[in-house]
Short mmCIF file of C-alpha atoms and ligand atoms in Angstrom, two decimals:
data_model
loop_
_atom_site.label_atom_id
_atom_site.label_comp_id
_atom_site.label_asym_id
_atom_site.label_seq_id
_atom_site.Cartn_x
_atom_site.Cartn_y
_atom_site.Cartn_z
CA UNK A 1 -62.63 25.62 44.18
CA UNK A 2 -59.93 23.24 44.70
CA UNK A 3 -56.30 25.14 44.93
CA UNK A 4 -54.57 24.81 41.34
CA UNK A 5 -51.88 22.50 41.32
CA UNK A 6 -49.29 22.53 38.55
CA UNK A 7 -49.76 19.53 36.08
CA UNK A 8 -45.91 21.02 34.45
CA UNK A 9 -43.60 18.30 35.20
CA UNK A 10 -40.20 20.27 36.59
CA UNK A 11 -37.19 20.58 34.83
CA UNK A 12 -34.76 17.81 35.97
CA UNK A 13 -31.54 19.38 37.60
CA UNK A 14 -28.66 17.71 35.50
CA UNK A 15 -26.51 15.59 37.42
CA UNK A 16 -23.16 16.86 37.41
CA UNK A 17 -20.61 15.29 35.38
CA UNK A 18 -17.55 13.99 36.98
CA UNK A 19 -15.08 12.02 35.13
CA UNK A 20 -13.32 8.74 36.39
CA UNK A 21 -9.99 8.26 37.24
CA UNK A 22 -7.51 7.69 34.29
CA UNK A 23 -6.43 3.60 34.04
CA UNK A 24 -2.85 2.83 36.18
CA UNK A 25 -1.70 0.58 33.68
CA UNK A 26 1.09 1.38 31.67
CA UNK A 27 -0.64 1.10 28.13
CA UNK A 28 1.15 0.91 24.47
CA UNK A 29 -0.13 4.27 23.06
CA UNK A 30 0.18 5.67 19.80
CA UNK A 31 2.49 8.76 19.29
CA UNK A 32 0.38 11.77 18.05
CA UNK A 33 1.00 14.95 17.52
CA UNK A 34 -0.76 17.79 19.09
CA UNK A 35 -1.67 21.07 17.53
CA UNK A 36 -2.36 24.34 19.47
CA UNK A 37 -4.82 26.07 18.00
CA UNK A 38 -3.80 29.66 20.62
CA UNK A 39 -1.18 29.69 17.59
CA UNK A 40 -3.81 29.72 15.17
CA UNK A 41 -4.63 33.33 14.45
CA UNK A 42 -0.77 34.36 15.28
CA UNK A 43 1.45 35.55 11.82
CA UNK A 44 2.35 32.16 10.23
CA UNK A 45 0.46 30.11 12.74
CA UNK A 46 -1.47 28.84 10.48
CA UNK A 47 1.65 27.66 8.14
CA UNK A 48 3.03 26.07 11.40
CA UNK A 49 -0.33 23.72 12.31
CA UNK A 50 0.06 22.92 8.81
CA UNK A 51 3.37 21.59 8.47
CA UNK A 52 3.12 20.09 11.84
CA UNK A 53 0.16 18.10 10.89
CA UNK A 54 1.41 17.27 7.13
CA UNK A 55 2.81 13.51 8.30
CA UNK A 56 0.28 12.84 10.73
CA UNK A 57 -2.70 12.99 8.49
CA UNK A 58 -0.95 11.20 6.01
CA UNK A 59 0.34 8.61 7.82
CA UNK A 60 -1.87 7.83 11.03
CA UNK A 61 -5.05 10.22 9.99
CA UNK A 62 -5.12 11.04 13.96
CA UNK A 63 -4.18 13.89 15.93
CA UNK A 64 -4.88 16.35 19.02
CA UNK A 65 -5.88 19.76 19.18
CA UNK A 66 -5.91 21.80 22.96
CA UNK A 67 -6.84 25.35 23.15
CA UNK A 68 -9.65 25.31 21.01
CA UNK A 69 -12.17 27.64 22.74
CA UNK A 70 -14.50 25.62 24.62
CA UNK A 71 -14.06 25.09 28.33
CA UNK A 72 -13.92 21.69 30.15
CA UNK A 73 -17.46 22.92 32.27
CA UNK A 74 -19.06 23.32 28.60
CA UNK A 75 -17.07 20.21 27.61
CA UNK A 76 -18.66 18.45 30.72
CA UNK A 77 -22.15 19.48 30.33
CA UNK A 78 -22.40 17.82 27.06
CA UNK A 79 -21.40 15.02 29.17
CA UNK A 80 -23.63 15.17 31.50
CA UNK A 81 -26.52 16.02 28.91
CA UNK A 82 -25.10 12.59 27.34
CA UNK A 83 -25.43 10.97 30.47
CA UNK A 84 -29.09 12.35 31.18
CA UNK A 85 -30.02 10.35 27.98
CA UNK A 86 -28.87 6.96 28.49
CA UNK A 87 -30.48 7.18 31.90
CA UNK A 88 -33.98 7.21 30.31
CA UNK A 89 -35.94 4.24 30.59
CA UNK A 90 -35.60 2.24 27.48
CA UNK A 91 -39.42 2.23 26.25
CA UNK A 92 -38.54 6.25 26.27
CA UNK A 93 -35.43 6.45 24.46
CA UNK A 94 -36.79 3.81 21.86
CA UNK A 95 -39.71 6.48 21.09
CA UNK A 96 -36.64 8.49 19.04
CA UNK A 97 -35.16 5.81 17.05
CA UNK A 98 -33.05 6.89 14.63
CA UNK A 99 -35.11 5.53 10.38
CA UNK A 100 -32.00 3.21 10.65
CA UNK A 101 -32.91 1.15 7.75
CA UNK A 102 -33.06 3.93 5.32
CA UNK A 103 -29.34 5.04 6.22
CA UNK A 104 -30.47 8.17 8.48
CA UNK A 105 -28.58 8.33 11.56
CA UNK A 106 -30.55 11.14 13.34
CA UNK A 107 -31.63 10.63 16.45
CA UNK A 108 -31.60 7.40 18.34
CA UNK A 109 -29.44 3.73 17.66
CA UNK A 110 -30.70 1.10 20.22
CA UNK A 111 -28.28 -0.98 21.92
CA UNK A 112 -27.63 -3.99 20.18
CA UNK A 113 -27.79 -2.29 17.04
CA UNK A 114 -24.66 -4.14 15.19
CA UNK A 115 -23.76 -7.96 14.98
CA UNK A 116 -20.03 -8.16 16.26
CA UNK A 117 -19.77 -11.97 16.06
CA UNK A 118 -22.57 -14.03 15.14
CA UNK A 119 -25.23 -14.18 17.62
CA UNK A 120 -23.43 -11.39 19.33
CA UNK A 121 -24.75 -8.17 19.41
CA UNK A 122 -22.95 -5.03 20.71
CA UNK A 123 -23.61 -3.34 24.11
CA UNK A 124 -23.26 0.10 22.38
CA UNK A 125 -26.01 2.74 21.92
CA UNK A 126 -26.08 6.07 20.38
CA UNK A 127 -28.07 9.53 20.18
CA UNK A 128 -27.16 11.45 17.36
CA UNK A 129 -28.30 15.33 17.13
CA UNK A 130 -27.80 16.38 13.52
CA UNK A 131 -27.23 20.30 12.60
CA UNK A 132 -29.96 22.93 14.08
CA UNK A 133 -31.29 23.96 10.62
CA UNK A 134 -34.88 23.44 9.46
CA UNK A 135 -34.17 20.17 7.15
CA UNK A 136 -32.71 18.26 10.18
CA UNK A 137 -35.90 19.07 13.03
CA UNK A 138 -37.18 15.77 14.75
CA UNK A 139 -38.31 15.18 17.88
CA UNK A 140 -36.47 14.83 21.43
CA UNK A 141 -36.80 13.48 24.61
CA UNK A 142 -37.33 16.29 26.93
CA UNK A 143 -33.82 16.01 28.57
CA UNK A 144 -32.65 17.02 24.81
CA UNK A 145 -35.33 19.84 24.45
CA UNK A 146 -34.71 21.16 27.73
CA UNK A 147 -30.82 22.14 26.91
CA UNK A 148 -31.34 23.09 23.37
CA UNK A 149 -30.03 26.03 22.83
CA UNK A 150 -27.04 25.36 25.21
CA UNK A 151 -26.55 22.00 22.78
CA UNK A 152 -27.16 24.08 19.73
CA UNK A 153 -24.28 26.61 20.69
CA UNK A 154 -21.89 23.49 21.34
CA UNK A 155 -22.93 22.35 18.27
CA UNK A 156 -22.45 25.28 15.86
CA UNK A 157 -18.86 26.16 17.53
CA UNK A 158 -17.83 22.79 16.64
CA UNK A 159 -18.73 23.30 13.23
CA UNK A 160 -18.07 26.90 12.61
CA UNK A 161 -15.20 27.75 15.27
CA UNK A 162 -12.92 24.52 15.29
CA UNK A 163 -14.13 22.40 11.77
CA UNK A 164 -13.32 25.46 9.29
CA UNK A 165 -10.01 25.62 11.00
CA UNK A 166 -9.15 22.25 10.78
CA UNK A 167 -9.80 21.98 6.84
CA UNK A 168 -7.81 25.33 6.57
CA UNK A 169 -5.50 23.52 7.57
CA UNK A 170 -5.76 20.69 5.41
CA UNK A 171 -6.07 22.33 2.28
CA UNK A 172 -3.16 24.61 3.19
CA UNK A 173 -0.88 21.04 3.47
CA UNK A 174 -2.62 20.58 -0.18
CA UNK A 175 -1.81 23.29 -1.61
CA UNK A 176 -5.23 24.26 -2.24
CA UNK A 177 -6.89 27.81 -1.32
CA UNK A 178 -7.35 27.88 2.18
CA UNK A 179 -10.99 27.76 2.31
CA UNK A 180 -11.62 25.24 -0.40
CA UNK A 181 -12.87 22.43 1.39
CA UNK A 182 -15.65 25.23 3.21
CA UNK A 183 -18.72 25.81 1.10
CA UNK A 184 -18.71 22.06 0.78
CA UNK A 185 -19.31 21.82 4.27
CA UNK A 186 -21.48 24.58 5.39
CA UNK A 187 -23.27 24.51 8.30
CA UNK A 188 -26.80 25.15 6.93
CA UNK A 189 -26.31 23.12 3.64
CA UNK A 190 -27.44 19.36 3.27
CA UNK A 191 -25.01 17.00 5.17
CA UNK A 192 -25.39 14.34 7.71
CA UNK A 193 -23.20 16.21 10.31
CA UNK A 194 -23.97 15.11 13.76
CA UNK A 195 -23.10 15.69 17.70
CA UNK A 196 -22.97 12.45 19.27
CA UNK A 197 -23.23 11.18 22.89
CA UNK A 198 -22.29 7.70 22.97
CA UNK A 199 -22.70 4.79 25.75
CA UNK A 200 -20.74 1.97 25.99
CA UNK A 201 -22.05 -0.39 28.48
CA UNK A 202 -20.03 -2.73 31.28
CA UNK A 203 -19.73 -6.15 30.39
CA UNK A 204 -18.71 -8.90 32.48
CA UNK A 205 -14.85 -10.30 32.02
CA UNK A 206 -16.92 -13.15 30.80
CA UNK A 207 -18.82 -11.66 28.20
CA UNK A 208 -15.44 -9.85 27.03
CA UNK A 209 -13.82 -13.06 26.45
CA UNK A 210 -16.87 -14.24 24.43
CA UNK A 211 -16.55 -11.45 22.11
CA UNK A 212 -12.80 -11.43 21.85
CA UNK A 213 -13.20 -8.07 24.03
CA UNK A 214 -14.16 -5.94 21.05
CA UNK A 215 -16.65 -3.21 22.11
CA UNK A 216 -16.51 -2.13 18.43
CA UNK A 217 -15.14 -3.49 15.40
CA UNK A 218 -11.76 -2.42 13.23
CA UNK A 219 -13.45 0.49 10.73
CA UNK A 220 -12.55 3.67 8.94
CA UNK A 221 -15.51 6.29 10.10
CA UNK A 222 -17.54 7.63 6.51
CA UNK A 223 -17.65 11.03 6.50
CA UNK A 224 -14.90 13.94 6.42
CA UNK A 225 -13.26 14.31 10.00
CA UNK A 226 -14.60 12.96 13.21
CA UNK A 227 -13.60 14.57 16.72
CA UNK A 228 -13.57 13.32 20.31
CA UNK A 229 -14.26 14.43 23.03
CA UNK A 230 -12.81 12.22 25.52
CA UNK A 231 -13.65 10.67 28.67
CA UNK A 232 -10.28 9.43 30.47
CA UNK A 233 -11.39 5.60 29.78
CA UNK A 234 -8.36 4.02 27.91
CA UNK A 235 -10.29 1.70 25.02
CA UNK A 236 -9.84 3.27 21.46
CA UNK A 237 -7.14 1.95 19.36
CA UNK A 238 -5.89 2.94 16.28
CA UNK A 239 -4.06 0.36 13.78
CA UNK A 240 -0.87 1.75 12.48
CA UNK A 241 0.75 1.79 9.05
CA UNK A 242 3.25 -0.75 10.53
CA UNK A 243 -0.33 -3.16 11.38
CA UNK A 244 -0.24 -2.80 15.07
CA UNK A 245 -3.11 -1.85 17.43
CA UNK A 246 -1.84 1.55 19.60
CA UNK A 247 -4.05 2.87 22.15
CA UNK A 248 -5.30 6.49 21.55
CA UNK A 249 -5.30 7.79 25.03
CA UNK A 250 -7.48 10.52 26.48
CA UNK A 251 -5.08 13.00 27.09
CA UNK A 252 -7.30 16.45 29.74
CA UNK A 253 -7.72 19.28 27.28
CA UNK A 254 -7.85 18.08 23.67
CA UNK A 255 -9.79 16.93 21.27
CA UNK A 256 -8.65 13.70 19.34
CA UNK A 257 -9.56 14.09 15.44
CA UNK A 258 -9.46 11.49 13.01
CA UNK A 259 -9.25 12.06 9.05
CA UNK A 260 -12.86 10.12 7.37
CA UNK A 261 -13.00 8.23 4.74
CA UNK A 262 -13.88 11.55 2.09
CA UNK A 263 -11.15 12.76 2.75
CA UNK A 264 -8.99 9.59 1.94
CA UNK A 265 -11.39 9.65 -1.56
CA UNK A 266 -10.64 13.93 -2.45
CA UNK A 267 -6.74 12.72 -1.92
CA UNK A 268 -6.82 9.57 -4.03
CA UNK A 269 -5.60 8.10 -0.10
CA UNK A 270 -2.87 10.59 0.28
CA UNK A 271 -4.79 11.86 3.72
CA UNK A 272 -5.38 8.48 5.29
CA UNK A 273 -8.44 7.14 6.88
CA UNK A 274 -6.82 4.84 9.53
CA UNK A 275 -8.44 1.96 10.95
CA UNK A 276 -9.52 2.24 14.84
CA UNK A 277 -11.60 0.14 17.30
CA UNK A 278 -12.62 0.05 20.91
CA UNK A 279 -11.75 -2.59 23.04
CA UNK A 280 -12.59 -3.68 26.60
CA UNK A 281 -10.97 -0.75 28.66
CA UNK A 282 -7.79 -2.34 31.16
CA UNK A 283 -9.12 -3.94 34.54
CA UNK A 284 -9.20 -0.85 36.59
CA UNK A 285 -11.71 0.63 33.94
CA UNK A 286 -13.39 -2.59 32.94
CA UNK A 287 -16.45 -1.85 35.34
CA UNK A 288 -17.30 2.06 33.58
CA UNK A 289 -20.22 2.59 31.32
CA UNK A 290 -18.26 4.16 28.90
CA UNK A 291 -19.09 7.56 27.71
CA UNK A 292 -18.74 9.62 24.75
CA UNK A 293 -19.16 12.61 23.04
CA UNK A 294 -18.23 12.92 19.32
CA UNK A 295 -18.70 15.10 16.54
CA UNK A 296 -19.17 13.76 13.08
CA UNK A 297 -18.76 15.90 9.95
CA UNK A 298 -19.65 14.70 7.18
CA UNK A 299 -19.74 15.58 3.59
CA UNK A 300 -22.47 18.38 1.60
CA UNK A 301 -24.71 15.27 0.23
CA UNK A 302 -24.11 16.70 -3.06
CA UNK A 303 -20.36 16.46 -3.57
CA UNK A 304 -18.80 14.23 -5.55
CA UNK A 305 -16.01 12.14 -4.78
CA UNK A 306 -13.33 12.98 -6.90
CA UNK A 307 -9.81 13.30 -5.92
CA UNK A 308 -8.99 17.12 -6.20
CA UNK A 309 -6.46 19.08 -8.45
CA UNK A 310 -4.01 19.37 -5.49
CA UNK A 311 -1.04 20.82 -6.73
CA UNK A 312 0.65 18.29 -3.96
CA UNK A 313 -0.94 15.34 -5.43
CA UNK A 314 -0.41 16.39 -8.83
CA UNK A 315 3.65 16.61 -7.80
CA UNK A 316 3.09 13.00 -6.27
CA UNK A 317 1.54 11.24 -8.98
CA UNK A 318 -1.69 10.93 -7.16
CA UNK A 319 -3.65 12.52 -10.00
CA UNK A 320 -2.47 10.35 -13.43
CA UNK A 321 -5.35 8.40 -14.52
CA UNK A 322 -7.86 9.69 -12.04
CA UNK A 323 -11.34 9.13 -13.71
CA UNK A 324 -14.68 11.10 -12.38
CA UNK A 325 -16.81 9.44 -10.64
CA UNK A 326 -20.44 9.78 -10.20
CA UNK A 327 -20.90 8.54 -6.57
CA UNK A 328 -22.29 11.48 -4.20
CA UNK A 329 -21.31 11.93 -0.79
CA UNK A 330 -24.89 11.99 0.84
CA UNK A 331 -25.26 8.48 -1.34
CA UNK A 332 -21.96 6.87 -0.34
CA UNK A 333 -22.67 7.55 3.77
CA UNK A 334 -26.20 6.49 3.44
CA UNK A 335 -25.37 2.68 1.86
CA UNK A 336 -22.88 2.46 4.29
CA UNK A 337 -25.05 2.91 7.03
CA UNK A 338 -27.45 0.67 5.52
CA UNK A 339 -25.12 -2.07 4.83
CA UNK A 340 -24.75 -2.44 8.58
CA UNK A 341 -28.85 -3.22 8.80
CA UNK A 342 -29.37 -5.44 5.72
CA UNK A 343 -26.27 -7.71 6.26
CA UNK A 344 -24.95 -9.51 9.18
CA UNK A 345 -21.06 -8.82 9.58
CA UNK A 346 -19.86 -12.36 8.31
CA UNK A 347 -21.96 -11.26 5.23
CA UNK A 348 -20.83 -8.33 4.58
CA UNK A 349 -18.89 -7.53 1.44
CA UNK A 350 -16.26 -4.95 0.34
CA UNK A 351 -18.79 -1.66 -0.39
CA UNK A 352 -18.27 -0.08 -4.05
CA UNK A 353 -20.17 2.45 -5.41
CA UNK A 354 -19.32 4.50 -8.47
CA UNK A 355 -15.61 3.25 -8.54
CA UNK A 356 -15.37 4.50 -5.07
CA UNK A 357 -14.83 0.94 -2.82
CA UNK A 358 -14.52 0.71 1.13
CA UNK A 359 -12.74 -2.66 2.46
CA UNK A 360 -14.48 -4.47 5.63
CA UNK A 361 -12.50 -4.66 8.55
CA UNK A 362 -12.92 -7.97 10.97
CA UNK A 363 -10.87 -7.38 14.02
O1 AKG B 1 -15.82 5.47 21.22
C1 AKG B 1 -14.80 5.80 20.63
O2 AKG B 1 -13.77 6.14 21.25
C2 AKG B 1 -14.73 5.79 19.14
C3 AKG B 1 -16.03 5.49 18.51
C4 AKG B 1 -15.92 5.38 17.02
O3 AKG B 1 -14.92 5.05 16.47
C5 AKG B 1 -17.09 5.71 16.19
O4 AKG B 1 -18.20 5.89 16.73
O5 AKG B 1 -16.92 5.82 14.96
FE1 FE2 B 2 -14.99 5.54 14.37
#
């Protein structure tokens, strides 16, 4: 008898993640506040986030939080899990492509994926994981499968442990009951919610000038809050209400959030959905395969769009003449991911749907 040799294939050792140097150039960058959610649970620390993030999310939409419970090793395996991905041959990652062309964004978005000029195609590619309930199960390369459950409890703290707290927040600035804005986002309900891990490939100072040195266009994101995970490559900008580009740095130990464009719908634009981009990172970082790690929440598919009887927006005016709509969330995200596949950008026109309209950005 021949001695048995194993035909299991070993699990790969992830390579550990180790972030690059932060940029030495002395970069324009927006001025955000930053919440600290140790304060959270205190007497009135809730009350205190709140009115410390009242202008911010109505007038920029972005923000940091820092002390939010996860630790920079479970921060950086994510990364590393990210990283694991994009080093699969192409022929493999292509086997999990995302059914792009009917608006679902689980699973994987090939590089190349969106038109930034004409003829020019992004270097971007993305792996989306969407929430670990039945409705939501695909397949995985094994690099996925292999960290599930570690990626699963990322996931649901995300959702459960820092989301909730964030809308707490926000429906304590509108004068709503604190958990309002909850049920419509539970974890297990219907909702395109998704981890992220995000590459952003090198291109040559050549190819940058080409393509104006946009990595990704001006847009609003379409769901209800996105957050960042950051890795210390200076290329995200955010336009201002004044019209200029900032830089939204990477500052160790937060999370940068950004208010979605639901939220800019259930506040008739009172919480603002600001415009950002990503640009070629500064010469020092030019060379990195950028990195990321996002989480996307987005609405229960079956809410409707409707600005909501704030008491704040009813004060400000925001609620005279305020008709229903009939849009759902789960339809509104799903033509706007479409529109992207069934139009080149140049093509593209302002998205309305049931009364609710989104305006194309081309910077
Ligand atoms: O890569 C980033 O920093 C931001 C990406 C982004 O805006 C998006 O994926 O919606
Ligand atoms: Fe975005």
């Amino acid at each position: 008898m021949p001695s048995a040799v194993s035909t299991q294939t070993e699990t790969p050792v992830l390579e550990k993640y180790v972030p690059v140097p932060e940029t030495k150039y002395d970069l324009d960058w927006a001025d955000l506040v930053t919440l600290d959610f140790s304060q959270y649970d205190l007497p009135g620390g809730k009350q205190k986030l709140a009115e410390q993030l009242k202008d911010a999310v109505h007038k920029i939409g972005f923000f940091y939080i820092v002390n939010f419970g996860l630790s920079q090793e479970d921060i950086d395996r994510q990364f590393a899990i990210g990283k694991a991905v994009f080093a699969l041959p192409e022929e493999e990652r292509l086997k999990y492509r995302a059914s792009l062309e009917e608006g679902i964004y689980n699973g994987y978005r090939p590089l190349g994926a969106i038109e930034i000029k004409p003829g020019l195609r992004d270097n971007v590619e993305l792996y989306n994981i969407f929430k670990f309930v039945p409705q939501y199960e695909r397949s995985h390369p094994a690099v996925i499968r292999e960290h599930y459950a570690e990626i699963e409890k990322f996931h649901r703290y995300i959702h459960e442990k820092i989301v909730y707290k964030l809308f707490r927040l926000i429906a304590i600035i509108l004068e709503l009951p604190e958990d309002y804005l909850i049920p419509g986002h539970s974890y297990e309900g219907d909702s395109d919610c998704h981890l992220r891990y995000m590459m952003s490939r090198a291109r040559t100072p050549e190819e940058n000038a080409k393509y104006g040195n946009i990595y990704t266009r001006g847009h609003t994101d379409f769901g209800s809050l996105t957050l960042l995970f950051r890795q210390p490559v200076a290329a995200l900008q955010v336009k201002t209400p004044e019209g200029e580009w900032k830089y939204v740095k990477p500052l160790p130990g937060s999370i940068t959030v950004n208010i979605a464009d639901a939220l800019q719908f259930w506040t008739n634009g009172y919480l603002k959905s600001s415009i950002h981009r990503v640009i070629a990172p500064p010469p020092d970082q030019a060379h990195i395969d950028r990195l990321g790690l996002l989480y996307f929440v987005r609405p229960g598919a079956q809410l409707n769009l409707k600005t909501v009887e704030s008491p704040l927006l009813k004060r400000l005016g925001l609620l005279d003449g305020v008709k229903d709509g009939d849009v759902t969330a789960g339809d509104w995200v799903r033509a706007r991911i479409r529109r992207n596949w069934e139009k080149p950008p140049e093509k593209q026109e302002n998205l309305a749907l049931g009364g609710v309209k989104t305006q194309v950005v081309y910077d």
